[in-house]
PDB file of C-alpha atoms and ligand atoms in Angstrom:
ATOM      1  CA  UNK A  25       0.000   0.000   0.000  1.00 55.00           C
ATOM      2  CA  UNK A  26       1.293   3.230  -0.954  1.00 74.00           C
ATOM      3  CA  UNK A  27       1.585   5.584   1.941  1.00 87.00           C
ATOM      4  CA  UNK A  28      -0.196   8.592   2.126  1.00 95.00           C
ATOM      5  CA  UNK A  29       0.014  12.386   4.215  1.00 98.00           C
ATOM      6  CA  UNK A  30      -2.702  14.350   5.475  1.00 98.00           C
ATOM      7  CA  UNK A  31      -2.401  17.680   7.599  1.00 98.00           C
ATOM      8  CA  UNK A  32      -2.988  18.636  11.057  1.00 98.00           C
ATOM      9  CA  UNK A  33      -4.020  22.486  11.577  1.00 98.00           C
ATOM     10  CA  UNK A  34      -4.885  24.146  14.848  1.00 97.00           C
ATOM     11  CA  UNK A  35      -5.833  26.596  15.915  1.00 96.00           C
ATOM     12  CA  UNK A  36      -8.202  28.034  18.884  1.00 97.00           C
ATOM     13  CA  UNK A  37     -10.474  29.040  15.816  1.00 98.00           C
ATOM     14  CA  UNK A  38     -12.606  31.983  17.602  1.00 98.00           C
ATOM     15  CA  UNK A  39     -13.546  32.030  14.815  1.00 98.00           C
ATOM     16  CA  UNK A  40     -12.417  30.797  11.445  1.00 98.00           C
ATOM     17  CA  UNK A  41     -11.262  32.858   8.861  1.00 98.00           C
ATOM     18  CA  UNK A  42     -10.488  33.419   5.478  1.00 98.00           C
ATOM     19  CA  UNK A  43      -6.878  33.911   6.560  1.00 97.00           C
ATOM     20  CA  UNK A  44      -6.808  29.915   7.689  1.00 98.00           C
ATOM     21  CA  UNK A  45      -8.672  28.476   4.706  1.00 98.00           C
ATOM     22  CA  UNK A  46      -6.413  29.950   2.086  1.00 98.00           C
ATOM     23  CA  UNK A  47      -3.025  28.904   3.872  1.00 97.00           C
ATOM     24  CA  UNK A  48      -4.555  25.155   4.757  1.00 98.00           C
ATOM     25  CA  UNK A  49      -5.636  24.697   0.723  1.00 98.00           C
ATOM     26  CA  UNK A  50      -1.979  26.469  -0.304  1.00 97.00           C
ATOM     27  CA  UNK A  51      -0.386  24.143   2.111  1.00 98.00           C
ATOM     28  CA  UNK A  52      -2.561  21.288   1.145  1.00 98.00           C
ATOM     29  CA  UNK A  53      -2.039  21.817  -2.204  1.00 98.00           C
ATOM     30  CA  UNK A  54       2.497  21.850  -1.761  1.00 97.00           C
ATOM     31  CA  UNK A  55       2.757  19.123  -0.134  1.00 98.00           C
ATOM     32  CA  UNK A  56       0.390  16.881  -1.579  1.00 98.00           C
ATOM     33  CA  UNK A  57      -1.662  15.811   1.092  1.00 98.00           C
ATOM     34  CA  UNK A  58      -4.877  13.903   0.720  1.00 96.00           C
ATOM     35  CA  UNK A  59      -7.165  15.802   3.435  1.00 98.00           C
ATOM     36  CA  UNK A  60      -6.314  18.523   5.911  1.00 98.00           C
ATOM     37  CA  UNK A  61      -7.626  18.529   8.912  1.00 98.00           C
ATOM     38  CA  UNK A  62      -8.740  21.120  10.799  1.00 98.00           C
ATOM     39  CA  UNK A  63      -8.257  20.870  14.530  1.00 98.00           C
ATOM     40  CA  UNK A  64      -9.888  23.409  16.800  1.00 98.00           C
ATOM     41  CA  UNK A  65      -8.353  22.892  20.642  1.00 98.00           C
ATOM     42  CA  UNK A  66     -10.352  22.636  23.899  1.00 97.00           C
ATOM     43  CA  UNK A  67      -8.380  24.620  25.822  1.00 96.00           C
ATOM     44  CA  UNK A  68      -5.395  25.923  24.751  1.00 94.00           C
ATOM     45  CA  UNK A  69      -1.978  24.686  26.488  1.00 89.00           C
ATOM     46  CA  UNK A  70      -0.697  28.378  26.946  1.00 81.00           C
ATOM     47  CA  UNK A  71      -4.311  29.902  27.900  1.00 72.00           C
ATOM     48  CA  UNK A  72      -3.998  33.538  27.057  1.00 77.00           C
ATOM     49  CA  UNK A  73      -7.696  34.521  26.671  1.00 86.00           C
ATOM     50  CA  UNK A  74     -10.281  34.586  29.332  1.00 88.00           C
ATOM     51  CA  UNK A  75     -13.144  34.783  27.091  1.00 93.00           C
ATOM     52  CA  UNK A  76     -12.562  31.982  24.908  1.00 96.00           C
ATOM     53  CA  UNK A  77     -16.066  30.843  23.038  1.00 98.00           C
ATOM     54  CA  UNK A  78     -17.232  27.400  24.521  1.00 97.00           C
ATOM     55  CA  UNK A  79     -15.380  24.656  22.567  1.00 98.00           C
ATOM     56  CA  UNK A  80     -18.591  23.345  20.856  1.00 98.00           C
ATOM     57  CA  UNK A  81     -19.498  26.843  18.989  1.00 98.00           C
ATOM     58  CA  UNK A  82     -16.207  26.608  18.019  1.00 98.00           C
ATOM     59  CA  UNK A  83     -15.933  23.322  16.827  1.00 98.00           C
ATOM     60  CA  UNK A  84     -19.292  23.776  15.011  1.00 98.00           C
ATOM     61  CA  UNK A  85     -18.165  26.697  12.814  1.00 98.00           C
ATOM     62  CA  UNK A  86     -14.765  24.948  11.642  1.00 99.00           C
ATOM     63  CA  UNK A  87     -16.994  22.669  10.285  1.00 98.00           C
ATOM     64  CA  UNK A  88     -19.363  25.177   8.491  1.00 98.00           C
ATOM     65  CA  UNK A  89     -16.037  26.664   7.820  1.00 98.00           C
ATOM     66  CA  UNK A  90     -15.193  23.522   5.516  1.00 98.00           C
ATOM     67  CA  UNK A  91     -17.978  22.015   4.551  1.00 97.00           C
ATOM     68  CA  UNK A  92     -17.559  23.015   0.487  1.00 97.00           C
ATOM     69  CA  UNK A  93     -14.054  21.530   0.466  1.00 98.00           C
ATOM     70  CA  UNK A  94     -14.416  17.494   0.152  1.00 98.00           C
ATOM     71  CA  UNK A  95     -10.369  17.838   0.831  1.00 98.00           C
ATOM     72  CA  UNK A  96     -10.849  19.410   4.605  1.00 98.00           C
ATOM     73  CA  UNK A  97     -11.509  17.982   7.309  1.00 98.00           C
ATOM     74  CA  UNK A  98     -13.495  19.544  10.759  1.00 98.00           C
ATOM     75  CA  UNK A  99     -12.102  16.881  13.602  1.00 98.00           C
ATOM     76  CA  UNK A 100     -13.572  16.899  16.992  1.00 98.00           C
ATOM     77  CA  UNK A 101     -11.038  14.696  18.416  1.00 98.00           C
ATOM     78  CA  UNK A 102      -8.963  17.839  20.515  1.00 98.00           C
ATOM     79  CA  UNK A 103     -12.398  19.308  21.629  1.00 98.00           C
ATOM     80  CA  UNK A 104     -13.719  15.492  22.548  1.00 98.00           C
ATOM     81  CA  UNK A 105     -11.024  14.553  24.577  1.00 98.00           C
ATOM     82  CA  UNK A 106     -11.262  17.707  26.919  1.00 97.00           C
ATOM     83  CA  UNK A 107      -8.871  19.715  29.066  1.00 96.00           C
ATOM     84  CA  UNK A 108      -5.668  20.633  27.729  1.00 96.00           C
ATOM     85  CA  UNK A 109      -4.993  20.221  24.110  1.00 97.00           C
ATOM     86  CA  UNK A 110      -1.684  18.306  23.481  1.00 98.00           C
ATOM     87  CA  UNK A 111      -0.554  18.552  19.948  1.00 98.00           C
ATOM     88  CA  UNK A 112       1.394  15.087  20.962  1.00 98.00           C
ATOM     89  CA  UNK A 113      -1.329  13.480  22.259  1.00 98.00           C
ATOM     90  CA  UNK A 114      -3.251  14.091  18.920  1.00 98.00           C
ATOM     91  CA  UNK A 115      -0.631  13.359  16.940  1.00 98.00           C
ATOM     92  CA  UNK A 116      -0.576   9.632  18.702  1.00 98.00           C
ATOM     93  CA  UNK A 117      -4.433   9.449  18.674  1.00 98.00           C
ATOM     94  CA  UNK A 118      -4.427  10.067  14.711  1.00 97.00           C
ATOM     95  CA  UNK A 119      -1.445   7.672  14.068  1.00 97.00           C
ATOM     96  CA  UNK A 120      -2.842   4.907  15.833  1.00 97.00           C
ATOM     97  CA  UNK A 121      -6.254   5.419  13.977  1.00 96.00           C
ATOM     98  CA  UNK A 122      -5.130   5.513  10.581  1.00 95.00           C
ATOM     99  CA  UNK A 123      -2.082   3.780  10.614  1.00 95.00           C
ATOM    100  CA  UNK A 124       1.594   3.232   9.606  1.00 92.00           C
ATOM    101  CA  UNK A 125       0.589   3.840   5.524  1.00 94.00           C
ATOM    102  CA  UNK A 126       0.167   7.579   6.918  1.00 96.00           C
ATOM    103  CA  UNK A 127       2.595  10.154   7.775  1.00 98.00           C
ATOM    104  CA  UNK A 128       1.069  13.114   9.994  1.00 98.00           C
ATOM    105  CA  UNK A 129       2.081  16.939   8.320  1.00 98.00           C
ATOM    106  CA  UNK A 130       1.555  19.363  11.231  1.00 98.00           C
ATOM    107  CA  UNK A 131       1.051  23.207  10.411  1.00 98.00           C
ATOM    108  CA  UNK A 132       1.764  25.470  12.767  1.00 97.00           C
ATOM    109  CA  UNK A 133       2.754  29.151  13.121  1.00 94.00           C
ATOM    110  CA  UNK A 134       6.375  30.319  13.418  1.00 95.00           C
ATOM    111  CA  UNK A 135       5.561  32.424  16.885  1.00 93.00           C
ATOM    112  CA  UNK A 136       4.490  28.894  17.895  1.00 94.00           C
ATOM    113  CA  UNK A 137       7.474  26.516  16.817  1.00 97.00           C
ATOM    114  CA  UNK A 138      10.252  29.321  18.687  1.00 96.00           C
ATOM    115  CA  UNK A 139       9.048  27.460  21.647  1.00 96.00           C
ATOM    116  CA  UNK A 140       8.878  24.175  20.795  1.00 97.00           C
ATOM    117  CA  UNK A 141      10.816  23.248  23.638  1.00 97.00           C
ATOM    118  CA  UNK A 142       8.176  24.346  26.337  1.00 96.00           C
ATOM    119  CA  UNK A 143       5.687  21.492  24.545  1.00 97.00           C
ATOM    120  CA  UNK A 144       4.881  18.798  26.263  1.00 97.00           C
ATOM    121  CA  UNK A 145       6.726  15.824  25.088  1.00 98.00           C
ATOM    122  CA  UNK A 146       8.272  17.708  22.243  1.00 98.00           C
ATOM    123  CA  UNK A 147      10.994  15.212  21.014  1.00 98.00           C
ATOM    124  CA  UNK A 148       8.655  12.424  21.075  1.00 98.00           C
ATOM    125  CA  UNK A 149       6.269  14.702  18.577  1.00 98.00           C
ATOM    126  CA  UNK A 150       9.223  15.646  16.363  1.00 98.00           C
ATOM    127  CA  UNK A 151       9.463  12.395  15.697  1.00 98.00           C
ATOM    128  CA  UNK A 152       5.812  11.680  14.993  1.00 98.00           C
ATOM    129  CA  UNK A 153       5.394  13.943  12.772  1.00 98.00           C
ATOM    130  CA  UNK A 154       6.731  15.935   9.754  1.00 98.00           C
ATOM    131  CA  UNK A 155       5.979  20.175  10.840  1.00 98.00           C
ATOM    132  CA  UNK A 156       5.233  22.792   8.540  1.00 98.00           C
ATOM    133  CA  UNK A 157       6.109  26.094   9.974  1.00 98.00           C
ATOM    134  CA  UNK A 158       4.622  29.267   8.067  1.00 97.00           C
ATOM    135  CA  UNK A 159       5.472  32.630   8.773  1.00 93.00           C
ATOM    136  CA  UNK A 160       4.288  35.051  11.003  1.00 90.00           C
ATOM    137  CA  UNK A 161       4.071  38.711  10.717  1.00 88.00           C
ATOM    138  CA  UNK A 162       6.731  40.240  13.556  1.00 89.00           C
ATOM    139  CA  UNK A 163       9.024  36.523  13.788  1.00 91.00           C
ATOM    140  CA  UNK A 164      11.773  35.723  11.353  1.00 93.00           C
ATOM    141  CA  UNK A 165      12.919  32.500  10.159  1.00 95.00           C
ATOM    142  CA  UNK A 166      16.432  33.404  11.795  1.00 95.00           C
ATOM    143  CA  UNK A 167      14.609  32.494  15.027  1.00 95.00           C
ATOM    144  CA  UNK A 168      14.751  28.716  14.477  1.00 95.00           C
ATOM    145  CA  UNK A 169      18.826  29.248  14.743  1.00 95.00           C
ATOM    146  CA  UNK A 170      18.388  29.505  18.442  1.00 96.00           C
ATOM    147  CA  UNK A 171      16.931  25.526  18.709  1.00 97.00           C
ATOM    148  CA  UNK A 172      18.776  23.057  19.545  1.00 97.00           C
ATOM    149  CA  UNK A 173      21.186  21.546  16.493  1.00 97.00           C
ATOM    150  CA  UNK A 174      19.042  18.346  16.587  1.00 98.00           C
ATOM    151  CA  UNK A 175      16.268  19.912  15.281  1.00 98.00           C
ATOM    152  CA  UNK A 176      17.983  22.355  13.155  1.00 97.00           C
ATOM    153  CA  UNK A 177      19.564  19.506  10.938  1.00 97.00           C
ATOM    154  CA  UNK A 178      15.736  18.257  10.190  1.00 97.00           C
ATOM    155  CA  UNK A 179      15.136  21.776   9.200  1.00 97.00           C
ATOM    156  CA  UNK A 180      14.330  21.812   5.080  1.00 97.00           C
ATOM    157  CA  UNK A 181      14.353  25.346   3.975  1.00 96.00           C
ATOM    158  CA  UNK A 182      12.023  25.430   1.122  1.00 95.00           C
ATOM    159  CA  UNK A 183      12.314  29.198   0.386  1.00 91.00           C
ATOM    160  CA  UNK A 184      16.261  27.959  -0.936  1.00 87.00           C
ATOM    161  CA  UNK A 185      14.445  25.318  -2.667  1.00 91.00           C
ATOM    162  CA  UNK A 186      13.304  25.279  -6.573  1.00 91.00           C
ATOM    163  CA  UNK A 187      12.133  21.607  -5.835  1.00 94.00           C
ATOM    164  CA  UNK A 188       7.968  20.772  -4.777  1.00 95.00           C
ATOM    165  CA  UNK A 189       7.567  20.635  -1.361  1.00 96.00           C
ATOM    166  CA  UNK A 190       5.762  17.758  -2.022  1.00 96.00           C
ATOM    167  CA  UNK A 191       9.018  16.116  -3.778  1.00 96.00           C
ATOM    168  CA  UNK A 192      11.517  16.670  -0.316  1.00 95.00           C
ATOM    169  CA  UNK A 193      10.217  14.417   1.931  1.00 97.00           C
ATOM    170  CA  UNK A 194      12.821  11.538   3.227  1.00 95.00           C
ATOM    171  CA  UNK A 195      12.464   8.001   3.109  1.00 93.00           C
ATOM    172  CA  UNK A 196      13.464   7.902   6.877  1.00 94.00           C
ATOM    173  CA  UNK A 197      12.617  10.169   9.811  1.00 96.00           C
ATOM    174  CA  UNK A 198      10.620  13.650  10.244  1.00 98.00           C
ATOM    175  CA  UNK A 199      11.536  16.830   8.645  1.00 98.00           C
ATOM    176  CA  UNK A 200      10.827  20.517  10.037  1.00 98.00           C
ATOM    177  CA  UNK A 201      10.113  22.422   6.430  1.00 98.00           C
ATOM    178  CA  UNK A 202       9.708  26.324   6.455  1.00 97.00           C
ATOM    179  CA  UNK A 203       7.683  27.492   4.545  1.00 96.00           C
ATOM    180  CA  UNK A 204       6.419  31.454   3.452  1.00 93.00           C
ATOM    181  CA  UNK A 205       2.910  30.419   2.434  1.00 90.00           C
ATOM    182  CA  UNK A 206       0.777  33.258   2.098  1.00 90.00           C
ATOM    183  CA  UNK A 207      -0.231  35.544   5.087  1.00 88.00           C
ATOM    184  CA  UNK A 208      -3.374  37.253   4.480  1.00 92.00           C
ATOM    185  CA  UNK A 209      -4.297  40.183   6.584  1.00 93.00           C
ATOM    186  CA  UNK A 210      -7.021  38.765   8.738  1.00 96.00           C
ATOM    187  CA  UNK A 211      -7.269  37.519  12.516  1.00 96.00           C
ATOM    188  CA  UNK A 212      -9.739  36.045  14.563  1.00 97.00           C
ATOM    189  CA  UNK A 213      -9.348  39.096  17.123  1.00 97.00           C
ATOM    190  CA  UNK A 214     -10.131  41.577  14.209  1.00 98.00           C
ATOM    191  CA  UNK A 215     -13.093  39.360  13.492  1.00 98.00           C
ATOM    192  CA  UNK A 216     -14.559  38.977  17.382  1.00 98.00           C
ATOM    193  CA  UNK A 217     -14.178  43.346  17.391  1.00 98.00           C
ATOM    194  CA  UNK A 218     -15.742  43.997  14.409  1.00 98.00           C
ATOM    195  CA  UNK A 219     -18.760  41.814  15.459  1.00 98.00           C
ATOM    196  CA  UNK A 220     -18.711  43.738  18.752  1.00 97.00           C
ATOM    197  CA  UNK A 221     -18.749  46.726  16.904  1.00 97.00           C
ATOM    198  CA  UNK A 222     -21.404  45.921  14.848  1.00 96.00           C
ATOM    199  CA  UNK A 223     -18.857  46.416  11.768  1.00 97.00           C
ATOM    200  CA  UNK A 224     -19.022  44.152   8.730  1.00 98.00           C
ATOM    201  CA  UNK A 225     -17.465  40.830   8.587  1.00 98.00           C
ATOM    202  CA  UNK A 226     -17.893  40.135   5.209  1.00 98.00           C
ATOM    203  CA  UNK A 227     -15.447  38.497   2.907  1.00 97.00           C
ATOM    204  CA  UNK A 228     -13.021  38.018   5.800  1.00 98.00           C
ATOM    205  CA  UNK A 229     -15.088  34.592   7.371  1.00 98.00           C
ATOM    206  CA  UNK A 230     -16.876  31.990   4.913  1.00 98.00           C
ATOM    207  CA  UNK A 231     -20.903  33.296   5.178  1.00 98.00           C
ATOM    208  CA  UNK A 232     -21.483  30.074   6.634  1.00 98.00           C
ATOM    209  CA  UNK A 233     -19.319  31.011   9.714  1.00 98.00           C
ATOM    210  CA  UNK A 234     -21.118  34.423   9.902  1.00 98.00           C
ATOM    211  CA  UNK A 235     -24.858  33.081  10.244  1.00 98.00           C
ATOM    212  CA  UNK A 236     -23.803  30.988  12.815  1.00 98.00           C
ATOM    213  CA  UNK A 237     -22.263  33.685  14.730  1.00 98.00           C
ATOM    214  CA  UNK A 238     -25.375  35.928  13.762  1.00 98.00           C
ATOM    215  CA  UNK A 239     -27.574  32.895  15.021  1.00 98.00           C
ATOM    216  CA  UNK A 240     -25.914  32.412  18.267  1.00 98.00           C
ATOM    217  CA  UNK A 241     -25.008  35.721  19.016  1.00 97.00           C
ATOM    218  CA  UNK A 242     -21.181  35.240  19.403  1.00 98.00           C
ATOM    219  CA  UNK A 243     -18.800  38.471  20.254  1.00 97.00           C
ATOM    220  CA  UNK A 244     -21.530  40.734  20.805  1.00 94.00           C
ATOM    221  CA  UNK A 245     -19.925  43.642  23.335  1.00 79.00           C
ATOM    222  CA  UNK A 246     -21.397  42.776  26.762  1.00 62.00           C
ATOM    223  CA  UNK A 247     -23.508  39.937  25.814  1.00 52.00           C
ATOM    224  CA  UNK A 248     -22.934  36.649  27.181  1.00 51.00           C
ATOM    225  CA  UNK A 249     -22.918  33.717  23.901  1.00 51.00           C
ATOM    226  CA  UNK A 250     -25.656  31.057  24.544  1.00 51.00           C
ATOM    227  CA  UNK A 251     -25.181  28.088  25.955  1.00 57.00           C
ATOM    228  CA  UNK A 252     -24.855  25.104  23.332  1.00 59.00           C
ATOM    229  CA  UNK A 253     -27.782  22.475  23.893  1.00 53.00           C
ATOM    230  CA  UNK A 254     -25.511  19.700  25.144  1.00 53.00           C
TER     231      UNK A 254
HETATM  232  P1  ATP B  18      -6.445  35.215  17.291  1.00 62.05           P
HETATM  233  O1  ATP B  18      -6.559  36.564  16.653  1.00 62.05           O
HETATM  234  O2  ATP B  18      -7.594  34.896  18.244  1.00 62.05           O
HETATM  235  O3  ATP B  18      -5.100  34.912  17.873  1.00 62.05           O
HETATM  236  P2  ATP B  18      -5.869  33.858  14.808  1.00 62.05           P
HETATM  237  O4  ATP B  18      -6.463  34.603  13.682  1.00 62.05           O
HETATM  238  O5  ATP B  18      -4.397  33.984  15.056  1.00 62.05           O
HETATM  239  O6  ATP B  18      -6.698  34.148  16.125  1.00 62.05           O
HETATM  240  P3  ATP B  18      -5.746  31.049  15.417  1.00 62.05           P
HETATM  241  O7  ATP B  18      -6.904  30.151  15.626  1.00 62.05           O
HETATM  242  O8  ATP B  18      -4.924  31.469  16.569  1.00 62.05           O
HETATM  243  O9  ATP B  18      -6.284  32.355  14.633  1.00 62.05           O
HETATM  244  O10 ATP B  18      -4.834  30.507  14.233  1.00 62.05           O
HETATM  245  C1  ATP B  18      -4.409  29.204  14.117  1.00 62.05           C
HETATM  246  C2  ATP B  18      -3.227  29.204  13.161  1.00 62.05           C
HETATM  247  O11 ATP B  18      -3.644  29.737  11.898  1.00 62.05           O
HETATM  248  C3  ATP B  18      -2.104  30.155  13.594  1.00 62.05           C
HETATM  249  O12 ATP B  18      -1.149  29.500  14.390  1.00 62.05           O
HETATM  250  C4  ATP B  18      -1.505  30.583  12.280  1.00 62.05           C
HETATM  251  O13 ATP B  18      -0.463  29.722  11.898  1.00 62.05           O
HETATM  252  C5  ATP B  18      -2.622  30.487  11.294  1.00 62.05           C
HETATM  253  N1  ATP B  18      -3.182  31.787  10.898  1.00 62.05           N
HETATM  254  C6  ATP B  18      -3.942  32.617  11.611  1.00 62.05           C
HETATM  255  N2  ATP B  18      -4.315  33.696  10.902  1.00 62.05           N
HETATM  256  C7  ATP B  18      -3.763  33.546   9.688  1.00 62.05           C
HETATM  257  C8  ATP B  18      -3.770  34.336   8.467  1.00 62.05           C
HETATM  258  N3  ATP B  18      -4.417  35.481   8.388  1.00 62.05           N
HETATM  259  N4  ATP B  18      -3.100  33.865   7.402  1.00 62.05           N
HETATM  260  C9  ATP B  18      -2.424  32.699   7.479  1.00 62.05           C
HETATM  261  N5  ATP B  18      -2.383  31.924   8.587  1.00 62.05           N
HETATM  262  C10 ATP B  18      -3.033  32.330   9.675  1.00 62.05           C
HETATM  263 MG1   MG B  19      -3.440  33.641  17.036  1.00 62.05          MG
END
């Protein structure tokens, strides 16, 4: 059996954007992989926000998010297991469902990867996993220099690189590839204060995503969201 590669994105996804689709089809579309999926986290394992939106709204508009793309995937499996959200314990829950025929591609932001070594079990994951780390507005790729060596020889440049990204995977072991897929101006935060501010969200979040917020009456200024009918 020929072995196959899907992607893991994550995100906290309060709420999905524009911004994520594009870079998860671009990224989908390099390095060849049969589905991405998208992989909104219970709680986050650095919680900076107090006023995250319950995990179930979220969860619920990453899939209206991708429901048009047969390619994407919405995966409750972060949001399921509750507490914490462990991109290694993921990465081990997917593997074991689907397989040794199928490698794992993790996205995930620059900002993010810098501190690789605060996550938990983060040698183990590196090699799970292949990573793809995409830029971020403010961080530069010359950031990665201060990792250990280990992980820097894994590290495939693919802006130095005329080749496919789909074409520079090994036969053996996990790569780290960097990658300068597009960045398009948009954030969830932007999203949650237009809403708040009664401003137009159009264009920037699938219309999908924005009746569902409209329905449930997320990021209204000093309104409290429903509660989700468990
Ligand atoms: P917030 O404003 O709440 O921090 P966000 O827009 O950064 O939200 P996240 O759910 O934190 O959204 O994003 C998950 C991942 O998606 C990020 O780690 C990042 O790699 C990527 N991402 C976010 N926004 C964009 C964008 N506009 N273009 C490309 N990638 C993005
Ligand atoms: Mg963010």
């Amino acid at each position: 059996m020929s072995l196959k590669r899907v992607g893991v994105f994550g995100g906290t996804f309060d709420p999905p954007h524009l911004g994520h689709l594009i870079l998860a089809e671009e990224i989908r579309e390099a390095f060849g992989l049969a589905e991405m999926y998208f992989m909104p986290c219970n709680e986050p394992p650095h919680k900076d926000r107090d006023d995250l939106t319950d995990a179930k709204h979220r969860f619920a508009m990453v899939v209206a998010a991708t429901l048009h793309n047969p390619a994407f995937v919405a995966s409750p499996i972060e949001v399921n297991r509750g507490g914490k959200s462990f991109s290694i314990d993921t990465v081990r829950q997917l593997q074991e469902a689907m397989g040794t025929d199928m490698q794992i591609v993790f996205v995930t932001g620059l900002d993010a990867f810098v501190e690789i070594e605060t996550w938990n079990e983060y040698r183990e994951f590196l090699d799970l996993c292949h990573v793809v780390v995409v830029s971020r507005p403010g961080h530069g790729f010359d950031e990665i220099a201060k990792l250990p060596e280990w992980i820097g020889d894994r590290v495939v440049d693919l802006r130095d690189s005329d080749a496919p990204p789909s074409e520079q995977f090994p036969d053996e072991g996990r790569r780290v590839f960097l990658s300068d897929a597009v960045h398009i101006d948009i954030s969830s935060t932007d999203v949650r204060e237009r809403i708040a501010a009664g401003s137009s969200v159009r264009y920037k979040v699938p219309a999908e995503v924005e009746r569902y917020i409209r329905a449930n009456g997320l990021f209204r200024s000093g309104d409290v969201p429903r509660e989700v009918a468990s």
